[in-house]
PDB file of C-alpha atoms in Angstrom:
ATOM      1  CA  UNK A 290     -87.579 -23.843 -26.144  1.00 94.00           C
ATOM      2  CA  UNK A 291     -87.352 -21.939 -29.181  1.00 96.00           C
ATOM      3  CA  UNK A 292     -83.755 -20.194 -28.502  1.00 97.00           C
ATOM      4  CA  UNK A 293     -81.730 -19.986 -31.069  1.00 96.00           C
ATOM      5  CA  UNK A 294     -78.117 -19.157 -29.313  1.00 94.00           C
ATOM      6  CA  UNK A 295     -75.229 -17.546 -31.050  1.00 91.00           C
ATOM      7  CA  UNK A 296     -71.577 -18.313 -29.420  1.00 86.00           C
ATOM      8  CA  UNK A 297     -68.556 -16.548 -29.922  1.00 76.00           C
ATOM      9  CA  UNK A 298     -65.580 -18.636 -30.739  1.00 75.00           C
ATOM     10  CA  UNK A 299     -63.043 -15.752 -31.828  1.00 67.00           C
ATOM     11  CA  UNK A 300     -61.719 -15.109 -28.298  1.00 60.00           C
ATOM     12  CA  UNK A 301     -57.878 -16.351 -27.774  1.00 56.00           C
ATOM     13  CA  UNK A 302     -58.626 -19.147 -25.626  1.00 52.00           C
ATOM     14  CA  UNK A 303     -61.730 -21.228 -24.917  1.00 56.00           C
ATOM     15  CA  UNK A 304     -62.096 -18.901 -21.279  1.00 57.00           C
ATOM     16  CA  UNK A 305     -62.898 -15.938 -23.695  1.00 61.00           C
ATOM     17  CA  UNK A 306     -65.674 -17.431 -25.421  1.00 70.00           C
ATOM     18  CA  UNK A 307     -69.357 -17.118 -24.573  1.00 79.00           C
ATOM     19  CA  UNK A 308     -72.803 -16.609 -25.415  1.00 85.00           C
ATOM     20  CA  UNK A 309     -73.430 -13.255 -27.423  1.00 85.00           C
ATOM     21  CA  UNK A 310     -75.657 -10.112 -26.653  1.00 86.00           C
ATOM     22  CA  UNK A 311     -74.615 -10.529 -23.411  1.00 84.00           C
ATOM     23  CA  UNK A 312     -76.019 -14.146 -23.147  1.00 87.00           C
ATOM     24  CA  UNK A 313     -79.487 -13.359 -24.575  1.00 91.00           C
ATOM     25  CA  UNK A 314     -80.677 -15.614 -27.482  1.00 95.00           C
ATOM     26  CA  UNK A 315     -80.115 -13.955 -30.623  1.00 96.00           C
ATOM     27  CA  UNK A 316     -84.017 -15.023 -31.422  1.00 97.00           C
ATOM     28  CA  UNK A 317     -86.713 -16.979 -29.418  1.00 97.00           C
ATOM     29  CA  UNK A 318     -89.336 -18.193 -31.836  1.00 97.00           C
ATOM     30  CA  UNK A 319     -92.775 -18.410 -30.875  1.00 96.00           C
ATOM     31  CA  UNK A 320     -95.855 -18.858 -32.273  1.00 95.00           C
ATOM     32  CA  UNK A 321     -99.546 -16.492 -32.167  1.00 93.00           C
ATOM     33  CA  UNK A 322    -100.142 -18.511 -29.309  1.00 92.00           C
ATOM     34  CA  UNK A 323     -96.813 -17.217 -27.161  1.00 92.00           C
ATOM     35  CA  UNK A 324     -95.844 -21.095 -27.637  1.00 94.00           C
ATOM     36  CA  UNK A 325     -92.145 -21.766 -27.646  1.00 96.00           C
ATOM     37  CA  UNK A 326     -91.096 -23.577 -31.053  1.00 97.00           C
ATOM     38  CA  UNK A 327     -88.542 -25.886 -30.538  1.00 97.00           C
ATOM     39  CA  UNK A 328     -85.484 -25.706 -32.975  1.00 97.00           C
ATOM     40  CA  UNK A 329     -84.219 -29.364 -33.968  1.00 96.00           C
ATOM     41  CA  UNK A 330     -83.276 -28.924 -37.610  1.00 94.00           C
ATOM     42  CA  UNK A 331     -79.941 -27.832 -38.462  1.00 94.00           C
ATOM     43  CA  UNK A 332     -79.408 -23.988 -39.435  1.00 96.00           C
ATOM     44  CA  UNK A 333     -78.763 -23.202 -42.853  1.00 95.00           C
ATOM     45  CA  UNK A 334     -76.689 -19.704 -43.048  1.00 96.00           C
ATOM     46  CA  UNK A 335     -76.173 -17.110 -46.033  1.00 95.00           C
ATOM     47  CA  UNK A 336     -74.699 -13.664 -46.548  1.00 94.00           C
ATOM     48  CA  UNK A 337     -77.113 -10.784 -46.275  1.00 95.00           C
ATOM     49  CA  UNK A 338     -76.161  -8.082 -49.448  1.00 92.00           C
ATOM     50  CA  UNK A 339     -76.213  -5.622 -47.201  1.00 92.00           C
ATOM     51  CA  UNK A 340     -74.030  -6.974 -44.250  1.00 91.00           C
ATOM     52  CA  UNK A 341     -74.370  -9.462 -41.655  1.00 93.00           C
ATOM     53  CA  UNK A 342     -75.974 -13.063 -42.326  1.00 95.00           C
ATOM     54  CA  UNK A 343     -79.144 -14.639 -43.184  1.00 97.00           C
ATOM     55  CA  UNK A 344     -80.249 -17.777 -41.120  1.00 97.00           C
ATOM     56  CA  UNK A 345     -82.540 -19.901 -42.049  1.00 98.00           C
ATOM     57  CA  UNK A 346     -84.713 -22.894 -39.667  1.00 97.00           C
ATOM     58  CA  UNK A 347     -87.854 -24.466 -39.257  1.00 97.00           C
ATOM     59  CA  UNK A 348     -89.661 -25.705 -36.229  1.00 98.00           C
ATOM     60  CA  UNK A 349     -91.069 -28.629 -34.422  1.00 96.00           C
ATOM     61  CA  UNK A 350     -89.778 -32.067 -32.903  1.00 93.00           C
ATOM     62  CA  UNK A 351     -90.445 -35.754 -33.938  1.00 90.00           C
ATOM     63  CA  UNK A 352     -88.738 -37.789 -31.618  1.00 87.00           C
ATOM     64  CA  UNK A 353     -90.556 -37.448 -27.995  1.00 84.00           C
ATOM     65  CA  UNK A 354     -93.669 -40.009 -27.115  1.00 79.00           C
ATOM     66  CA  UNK A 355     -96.117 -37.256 -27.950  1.00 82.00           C
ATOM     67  CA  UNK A 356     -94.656 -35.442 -30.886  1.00 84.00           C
ATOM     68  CA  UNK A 357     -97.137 -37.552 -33.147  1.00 82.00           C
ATOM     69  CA  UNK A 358    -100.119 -36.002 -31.648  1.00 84.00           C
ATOM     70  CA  UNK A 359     -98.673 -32.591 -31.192  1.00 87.00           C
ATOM     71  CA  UNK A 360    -101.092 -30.224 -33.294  1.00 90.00           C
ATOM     72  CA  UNK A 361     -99.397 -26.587 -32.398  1.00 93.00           C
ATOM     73  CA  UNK A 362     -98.337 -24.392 -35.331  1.00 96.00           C
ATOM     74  CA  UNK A 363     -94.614 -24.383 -36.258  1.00 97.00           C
ATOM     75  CA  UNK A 364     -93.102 -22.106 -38.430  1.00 98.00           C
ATOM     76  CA  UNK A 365     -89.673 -21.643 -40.932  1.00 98.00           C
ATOM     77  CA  UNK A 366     -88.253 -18.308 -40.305  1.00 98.00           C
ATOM     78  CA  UNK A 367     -85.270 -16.223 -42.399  1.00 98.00           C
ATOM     79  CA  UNK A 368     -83.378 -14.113 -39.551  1.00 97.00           C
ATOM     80  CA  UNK A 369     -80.993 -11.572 -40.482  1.00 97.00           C
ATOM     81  CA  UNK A 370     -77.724 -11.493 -37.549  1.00 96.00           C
ATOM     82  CA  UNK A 371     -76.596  -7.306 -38.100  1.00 94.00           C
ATOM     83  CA  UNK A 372     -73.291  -7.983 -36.961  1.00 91.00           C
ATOM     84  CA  UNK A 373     -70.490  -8.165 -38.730  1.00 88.00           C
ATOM     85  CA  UNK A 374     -66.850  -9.502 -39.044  1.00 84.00           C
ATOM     86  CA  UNK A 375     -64.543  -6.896 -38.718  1.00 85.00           C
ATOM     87  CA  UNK A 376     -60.409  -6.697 -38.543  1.00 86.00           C
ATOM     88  CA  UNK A 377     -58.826  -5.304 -35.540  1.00 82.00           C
ATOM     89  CA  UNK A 378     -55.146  -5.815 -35.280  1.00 83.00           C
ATOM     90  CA  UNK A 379     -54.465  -8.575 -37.205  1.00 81.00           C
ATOM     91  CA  UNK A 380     -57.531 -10.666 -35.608  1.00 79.00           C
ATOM     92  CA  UNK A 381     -61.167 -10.788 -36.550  1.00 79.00           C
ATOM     93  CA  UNK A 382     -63.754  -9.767 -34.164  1.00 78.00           C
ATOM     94  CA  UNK A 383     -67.927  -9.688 -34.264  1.00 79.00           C
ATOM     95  CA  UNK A 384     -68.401  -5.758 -34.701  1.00 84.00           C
ATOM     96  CA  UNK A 385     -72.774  -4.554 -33.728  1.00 86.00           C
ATOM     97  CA  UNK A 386     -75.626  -6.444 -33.929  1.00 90.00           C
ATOM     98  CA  UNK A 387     -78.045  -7.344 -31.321  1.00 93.00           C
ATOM     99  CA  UNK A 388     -80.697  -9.619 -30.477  1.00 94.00           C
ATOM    100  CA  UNK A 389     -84.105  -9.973 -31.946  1.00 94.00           C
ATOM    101  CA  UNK A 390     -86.888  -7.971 -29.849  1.00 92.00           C
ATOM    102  CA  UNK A 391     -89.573  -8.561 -29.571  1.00 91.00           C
ATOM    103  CA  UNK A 392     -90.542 -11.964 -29.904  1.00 91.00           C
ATOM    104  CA  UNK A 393     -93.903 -11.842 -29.063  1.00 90.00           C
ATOM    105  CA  UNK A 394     -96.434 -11.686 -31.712  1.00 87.00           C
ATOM    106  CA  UNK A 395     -99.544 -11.130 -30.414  1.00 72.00           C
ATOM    107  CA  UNK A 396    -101.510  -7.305 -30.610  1.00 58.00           C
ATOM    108  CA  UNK A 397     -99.947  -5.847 -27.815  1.00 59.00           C
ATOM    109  CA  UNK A 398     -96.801  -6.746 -30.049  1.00 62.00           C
ATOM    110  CA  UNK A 399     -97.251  -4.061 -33.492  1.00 72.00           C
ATOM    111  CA  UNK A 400     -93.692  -3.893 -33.659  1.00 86.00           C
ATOM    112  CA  UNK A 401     -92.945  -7.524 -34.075  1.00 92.00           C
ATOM    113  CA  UNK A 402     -89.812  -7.287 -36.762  1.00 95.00           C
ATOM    114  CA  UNK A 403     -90.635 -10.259 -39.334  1.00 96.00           C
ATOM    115  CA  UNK A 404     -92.446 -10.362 -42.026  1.00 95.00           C
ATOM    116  CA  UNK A 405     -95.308 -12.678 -42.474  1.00 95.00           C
ATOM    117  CA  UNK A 406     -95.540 -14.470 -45.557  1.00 97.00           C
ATOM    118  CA  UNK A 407     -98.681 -16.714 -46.036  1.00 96.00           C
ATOM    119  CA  UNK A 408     -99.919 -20.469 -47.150  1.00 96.00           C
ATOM    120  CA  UNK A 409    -102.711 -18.868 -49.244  1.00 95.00           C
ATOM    121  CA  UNK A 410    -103.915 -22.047 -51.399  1.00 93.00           C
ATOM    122  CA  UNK A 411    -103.656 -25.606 -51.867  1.00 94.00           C
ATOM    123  CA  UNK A 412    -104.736 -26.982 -55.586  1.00 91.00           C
ATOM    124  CA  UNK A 413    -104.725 -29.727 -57.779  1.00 90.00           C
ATOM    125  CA  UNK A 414    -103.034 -29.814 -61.069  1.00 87.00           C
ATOM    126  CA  UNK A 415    -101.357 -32.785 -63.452  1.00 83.00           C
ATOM    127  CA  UNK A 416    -102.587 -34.843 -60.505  1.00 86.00           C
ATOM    128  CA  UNK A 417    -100.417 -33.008 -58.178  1.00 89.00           C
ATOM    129  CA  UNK A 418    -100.877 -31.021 -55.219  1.00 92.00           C
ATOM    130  CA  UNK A 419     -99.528 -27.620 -55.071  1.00 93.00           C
ATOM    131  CA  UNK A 420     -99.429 -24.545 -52.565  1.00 95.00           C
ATOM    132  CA  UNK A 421     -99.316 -21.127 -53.443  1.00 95.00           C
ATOM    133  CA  UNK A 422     -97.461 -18.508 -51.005  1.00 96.00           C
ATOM    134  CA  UNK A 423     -97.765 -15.007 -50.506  1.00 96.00           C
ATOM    135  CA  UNK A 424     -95.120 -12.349 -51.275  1.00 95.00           C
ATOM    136  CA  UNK A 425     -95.144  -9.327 -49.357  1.00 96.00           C
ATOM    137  CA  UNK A 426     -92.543  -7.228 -49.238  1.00 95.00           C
ATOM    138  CA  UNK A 427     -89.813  -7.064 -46.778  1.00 96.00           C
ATOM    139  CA  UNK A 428     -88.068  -3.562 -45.598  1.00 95.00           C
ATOM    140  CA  UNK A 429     -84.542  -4.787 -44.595  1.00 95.00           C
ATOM    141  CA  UNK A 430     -83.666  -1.572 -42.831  1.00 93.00           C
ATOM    142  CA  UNK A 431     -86.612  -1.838 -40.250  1.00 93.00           C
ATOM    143  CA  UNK A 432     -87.501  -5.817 -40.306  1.00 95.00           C
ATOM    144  CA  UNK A 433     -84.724  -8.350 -39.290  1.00 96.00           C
ATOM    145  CA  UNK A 434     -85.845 -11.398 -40.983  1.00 97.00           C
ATOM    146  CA  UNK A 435     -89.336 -12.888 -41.965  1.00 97.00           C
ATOM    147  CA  UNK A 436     -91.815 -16.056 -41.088  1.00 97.00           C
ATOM    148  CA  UNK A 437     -94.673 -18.571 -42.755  1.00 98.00           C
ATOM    149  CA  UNK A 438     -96.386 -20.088 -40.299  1.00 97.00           C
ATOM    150  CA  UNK A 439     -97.204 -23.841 -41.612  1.00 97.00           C
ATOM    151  CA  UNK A 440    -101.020 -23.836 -41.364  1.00 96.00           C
ATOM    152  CA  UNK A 441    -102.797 -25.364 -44.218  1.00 95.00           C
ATOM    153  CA  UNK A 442    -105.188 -22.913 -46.416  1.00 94.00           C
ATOM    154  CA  UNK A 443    -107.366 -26.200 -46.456  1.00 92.00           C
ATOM    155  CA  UNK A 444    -107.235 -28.378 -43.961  1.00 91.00           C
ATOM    156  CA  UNK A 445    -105.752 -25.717 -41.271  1.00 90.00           C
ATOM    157  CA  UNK A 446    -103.634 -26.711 -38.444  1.00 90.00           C
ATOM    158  CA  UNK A 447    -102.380 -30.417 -38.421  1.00 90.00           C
ATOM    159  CA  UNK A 448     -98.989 -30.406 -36.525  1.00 92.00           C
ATOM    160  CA  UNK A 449     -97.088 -29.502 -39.969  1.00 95.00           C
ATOM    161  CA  UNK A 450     -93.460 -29.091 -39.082  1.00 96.00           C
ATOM    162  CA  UNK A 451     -90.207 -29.063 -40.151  1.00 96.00           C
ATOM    163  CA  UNK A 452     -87.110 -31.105 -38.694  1.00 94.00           C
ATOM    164  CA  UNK A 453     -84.445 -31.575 -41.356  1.00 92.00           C
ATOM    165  CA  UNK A 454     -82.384 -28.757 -42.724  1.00 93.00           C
ATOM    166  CA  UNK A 455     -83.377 -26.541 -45.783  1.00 93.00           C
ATOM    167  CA  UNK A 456     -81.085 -26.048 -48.782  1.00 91.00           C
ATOM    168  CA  UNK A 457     -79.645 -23.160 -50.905  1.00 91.00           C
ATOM    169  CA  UNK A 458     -80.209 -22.746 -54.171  1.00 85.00           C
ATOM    170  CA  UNK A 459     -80.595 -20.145 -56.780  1.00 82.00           C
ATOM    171  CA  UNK A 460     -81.626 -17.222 -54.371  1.00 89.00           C
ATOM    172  CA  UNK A 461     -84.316 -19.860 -53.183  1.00 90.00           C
ATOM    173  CA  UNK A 462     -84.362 -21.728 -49.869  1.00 94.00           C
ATOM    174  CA  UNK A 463     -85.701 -25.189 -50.501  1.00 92.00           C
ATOM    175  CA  UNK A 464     -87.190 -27.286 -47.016  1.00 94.00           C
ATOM    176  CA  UNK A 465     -89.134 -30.139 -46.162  1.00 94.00           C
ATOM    177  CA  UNK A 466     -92.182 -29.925 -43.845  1.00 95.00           C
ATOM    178  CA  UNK A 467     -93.258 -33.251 -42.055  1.00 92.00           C
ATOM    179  CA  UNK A 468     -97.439 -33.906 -41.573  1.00 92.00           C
ATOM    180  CA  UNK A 469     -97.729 -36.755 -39.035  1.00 87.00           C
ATOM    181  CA  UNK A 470    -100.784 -39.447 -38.998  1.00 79.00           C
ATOM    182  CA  UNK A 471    -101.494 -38.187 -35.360  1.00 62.00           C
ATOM    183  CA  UNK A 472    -103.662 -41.661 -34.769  1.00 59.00           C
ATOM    184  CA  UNK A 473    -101.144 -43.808 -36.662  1.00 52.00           C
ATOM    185  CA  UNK A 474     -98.686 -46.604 -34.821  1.00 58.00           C
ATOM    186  CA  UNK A 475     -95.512 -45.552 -34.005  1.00 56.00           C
ATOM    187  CA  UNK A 476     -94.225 -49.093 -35.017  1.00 60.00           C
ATOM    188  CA  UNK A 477     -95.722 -48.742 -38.417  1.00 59.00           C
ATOM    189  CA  UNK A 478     -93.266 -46.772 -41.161  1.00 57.00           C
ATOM    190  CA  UNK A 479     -94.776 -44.292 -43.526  1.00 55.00           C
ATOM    191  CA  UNK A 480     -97.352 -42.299 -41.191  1.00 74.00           C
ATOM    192  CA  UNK A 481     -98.143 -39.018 -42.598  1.00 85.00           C
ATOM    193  CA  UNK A 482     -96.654 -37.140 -45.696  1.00 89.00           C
ATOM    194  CA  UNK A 483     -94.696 -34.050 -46.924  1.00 91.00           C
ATOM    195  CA  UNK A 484     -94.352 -30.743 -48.378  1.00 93.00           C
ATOM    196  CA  UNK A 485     -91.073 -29.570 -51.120  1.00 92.00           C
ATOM    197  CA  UNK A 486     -91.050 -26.071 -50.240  1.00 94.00           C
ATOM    198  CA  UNK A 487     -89.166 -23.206 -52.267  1.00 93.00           C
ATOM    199  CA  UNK A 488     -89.401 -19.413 -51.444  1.00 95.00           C
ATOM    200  CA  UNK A 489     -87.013 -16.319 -51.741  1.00 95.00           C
ATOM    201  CA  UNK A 490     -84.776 -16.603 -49.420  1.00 95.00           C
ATOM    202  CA  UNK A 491     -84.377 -13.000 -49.067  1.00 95.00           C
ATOM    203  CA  UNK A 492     -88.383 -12.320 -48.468  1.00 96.00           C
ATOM    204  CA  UNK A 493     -89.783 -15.802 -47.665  1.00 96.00           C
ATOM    205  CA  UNK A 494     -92.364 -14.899 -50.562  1.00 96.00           C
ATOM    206  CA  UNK A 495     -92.889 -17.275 -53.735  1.00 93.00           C
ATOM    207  CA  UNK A 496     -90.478 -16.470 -56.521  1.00 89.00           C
ATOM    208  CA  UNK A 497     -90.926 -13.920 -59.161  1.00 84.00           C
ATOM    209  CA  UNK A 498     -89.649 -17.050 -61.256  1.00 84.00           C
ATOM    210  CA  UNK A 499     -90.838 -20.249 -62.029  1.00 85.00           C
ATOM    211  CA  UNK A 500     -89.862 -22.888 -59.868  1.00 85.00           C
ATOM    212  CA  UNK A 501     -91.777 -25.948 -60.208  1.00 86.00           C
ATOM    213  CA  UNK A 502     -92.555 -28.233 -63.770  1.00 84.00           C
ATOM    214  CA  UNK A 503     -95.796 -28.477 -63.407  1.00 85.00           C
ATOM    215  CA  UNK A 504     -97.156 -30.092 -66.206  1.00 84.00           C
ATOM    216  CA  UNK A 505     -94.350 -32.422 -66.292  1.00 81.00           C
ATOM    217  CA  UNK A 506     -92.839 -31.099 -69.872  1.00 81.00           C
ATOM    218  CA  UNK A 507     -89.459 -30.516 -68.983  1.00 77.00           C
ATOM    219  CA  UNK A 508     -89.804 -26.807 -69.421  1.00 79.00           C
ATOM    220  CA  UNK A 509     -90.568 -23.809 -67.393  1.00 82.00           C
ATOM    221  CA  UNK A 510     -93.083 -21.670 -69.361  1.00 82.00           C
ATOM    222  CA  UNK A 511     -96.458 -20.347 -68.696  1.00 86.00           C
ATOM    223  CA  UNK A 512     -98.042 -23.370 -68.540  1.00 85.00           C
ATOM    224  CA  UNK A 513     -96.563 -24.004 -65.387  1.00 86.00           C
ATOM    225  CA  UNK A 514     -98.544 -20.654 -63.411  1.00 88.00           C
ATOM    226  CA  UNK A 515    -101.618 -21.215 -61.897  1.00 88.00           C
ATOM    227  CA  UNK A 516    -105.014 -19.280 -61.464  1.00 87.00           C
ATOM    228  CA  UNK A 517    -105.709 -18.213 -57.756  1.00 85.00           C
ATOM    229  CA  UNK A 518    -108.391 -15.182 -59.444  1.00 84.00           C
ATOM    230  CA  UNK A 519    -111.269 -15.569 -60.933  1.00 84.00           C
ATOM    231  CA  UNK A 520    -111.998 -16.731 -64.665  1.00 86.00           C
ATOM    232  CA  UNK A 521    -113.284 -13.000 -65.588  1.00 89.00           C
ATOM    233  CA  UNK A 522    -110.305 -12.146 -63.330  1.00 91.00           C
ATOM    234  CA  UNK A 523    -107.109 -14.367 -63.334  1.00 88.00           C
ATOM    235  CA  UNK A 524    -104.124 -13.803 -61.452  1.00 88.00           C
ATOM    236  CA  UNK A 525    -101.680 -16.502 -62.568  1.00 90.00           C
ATOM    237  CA  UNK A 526     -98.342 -16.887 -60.457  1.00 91.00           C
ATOM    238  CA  UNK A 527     -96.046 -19.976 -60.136  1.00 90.00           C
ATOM    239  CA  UNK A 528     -96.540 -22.642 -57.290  1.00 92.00           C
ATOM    240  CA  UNK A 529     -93.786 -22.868 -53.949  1.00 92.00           C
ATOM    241  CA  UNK A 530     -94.608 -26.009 -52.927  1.00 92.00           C
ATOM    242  CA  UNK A 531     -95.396 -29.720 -53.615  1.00 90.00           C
ATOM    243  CA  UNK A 532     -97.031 -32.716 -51.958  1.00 91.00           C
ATOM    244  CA  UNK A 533     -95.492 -36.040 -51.362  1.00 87.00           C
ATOM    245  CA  UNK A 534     -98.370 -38.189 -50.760  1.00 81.00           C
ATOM    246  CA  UNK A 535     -96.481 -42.046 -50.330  1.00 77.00           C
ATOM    247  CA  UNK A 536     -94.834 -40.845 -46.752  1.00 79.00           C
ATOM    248  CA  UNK A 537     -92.998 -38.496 -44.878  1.00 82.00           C
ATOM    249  CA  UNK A 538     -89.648 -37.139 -46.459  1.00 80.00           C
ATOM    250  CA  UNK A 539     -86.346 -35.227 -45.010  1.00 75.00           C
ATOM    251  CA  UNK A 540     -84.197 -32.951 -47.422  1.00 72.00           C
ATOM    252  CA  UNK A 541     -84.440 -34.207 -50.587  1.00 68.00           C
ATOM    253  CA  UNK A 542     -81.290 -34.584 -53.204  1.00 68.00           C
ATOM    254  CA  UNK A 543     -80.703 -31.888 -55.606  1.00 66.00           C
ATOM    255  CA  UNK A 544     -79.225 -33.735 -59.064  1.00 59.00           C
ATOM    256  CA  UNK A 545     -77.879 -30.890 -61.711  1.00 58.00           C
ATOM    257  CA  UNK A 546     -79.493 -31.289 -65.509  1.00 53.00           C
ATOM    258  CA  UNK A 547     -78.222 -29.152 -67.917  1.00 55.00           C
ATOM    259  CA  UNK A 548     -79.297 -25.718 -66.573  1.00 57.00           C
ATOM    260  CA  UNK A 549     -81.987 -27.042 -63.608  1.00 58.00           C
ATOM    261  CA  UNK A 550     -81.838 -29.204 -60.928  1.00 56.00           C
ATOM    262  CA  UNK A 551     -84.418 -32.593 -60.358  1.00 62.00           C
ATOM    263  CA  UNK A 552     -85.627 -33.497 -57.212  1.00 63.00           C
ATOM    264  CA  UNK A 553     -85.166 -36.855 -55.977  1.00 62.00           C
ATOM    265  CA  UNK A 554     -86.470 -37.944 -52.320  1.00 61.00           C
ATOM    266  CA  UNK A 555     -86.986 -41.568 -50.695  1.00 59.00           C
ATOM    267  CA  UNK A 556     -90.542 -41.841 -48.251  1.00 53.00           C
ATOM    268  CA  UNK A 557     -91.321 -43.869 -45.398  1.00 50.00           C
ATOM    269  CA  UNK A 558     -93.984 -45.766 -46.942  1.00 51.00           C
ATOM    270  CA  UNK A 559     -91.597 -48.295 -48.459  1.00 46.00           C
ATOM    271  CA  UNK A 560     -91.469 -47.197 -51.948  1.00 46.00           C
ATOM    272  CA  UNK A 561     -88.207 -46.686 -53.767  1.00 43.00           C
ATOM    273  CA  UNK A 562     -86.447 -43.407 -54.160  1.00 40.00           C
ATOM    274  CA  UNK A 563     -89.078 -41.184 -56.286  1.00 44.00           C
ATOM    275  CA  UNK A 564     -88.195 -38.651 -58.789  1.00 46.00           C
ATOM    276  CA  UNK A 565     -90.328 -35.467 -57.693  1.00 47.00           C
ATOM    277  CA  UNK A 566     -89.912 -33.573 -60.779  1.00 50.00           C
ATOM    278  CA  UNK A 567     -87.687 -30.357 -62.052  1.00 51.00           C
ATOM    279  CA  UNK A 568     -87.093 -27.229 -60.128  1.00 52.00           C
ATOM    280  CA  UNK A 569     -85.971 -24.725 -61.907  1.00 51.00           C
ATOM    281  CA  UNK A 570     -82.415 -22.679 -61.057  1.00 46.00           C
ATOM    282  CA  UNK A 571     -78.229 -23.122 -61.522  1.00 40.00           C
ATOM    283  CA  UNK A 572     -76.440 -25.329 -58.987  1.00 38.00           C
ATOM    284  CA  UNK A 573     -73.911 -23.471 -57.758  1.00 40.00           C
ATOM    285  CA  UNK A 574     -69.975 -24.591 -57.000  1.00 40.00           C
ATOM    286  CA  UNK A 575     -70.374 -28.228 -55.774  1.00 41.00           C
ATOM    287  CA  UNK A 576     -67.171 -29.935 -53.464  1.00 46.00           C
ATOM    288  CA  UNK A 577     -66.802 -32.304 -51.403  1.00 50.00           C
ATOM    289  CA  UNK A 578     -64.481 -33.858 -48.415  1.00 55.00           C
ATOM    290  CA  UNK A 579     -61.889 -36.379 -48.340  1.00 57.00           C
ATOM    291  CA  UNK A 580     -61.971 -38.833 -45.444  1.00 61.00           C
ATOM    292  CA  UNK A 581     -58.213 -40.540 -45.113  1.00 56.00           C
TER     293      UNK A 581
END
């Protein structure tokens, strides 16, 4: 239903626990239409610079009967949590914060506190298809958190949705979105295709950066901006996101070369794993965990 429920586990026993904010969700997403969004993706979770934590989901469900013909808008969203971790007599304990209000959008709403960002474009380049976000800026000490709303500039809404979690890399947050073939058999693999998205994770706007290889080269230059002006008035900025056309994809794997990172994913259509291209950005510390 959209709820997105924060616990606390830092009491002394398990009879101290409970919900927080006084066992209000810490956010309800919902769409324009007042739809609840349902949550099914795992959370991905950050450090906001200036306290508190960053969380970051998408929306939508593709596992009941009719989630393949389910058309209403889902969103990612980038919440900020105020509170903090604070020490209090030898212990830690959650210090502030509260939930997100409101969570309606609609106009009688103005003081809805995320930021929209946008799916402006859709284009074609090096054979490729590439989407273009907006980036508008973000206020941290009024807004807690921002939204894109996962409607396609060109074909508008088709059900996109997200259901695997996003990853964290290089001050970007890097998710999957999921377009079903609404009339397609259940029993038959493959069935729709897929969006590689990368924003700031701070704003949810494109990067000031470079993120994709566009034109294939193995570097990340100039060539790899595109036009969304005019050609007596061009606005060049780098692309967020890329199609997968052979199927439908979850999180894809993030390989470290030299100082960027390739992006390798396997579809449902039966083809082997594909290599998607280069992203551009440092891995951070990689580890792992021991099974005995």
């Amino acid at each position: 239903k959209g709820n997105l429920w924060k616990f606390d586990l830092l009491g002394n026993a398990p009879s101290s626990w409970g919900v927080a904010f006084s066992g209000t969700p810490l956010f309800t997403a919902k769409n324009n239409a007042g739809q609840p969004q349902p949550i099914t993706a795992p959370l991905r979770i950050a450090t906001h610079p200036d306290g508190g934590r960053l969380i970051f989901f998408g929306t939508g469900s593709f596992y009941k009967l009719d989630d393949r013909i389910d058309q209403s808008v889902q969103s990612f969203y980038g919440i900020r949590d105020t509170a903090t971790l604070v020490p209090d007599n030898g212990n830690l304990i959650w210090s502030g914060g509260s939930a997100i209000t409101p969570t309606d959008r609609n106009s009688t709403s103005p003081d809805y506190p995320l930021v929209e960002q946008k799916l402006l474009d859709e284009l074609t380049l090096s054979g490729n298809n590439w989407r273009i976000v907006s980036r508008n800026p973000i206020n941290w000490s009024i807004h807690r958190g921002w939204y894109i709303d996962l409607i396609s500039p060109t074909q508008g809404e088709q059900g996109e949705r997200v259901i695997s979690a996003a990853q964290l890399r290089s001050g970007q947050v890097i998710f999957t979105t999921l377009i079903s073939t609404a009339d397609e058999d259940p029993c038959i693999p493959g069935g729709g295709t897929s969006w590689i998205m990368a924003v700031d994770m701070f704003t949810g706007g494109r990067s000031s950066d470079i993120v994709f290889d566009v034109d294939g080269d193995g570097e990340f230059d100039e060539a790899d901006m595109v036009n969304i002006g005019t050609e007596e008035a061009p606005i060049y900025v780098p692309p967020s996101g890329y199609q997968i056309i052979t199927g439908i994809v979850k999180s894809p794997a993030l390989l470290n070369v030299e100082d960027n990172y390739r992006v390798y994913t396997a579809d449902t259509g039966g083809g082997d794993v594909e290599d998607s291209g280069e992203m551009a950005g440092r891995l951070g510390r990689l580890d792992w965990r021991q099974l005995r």
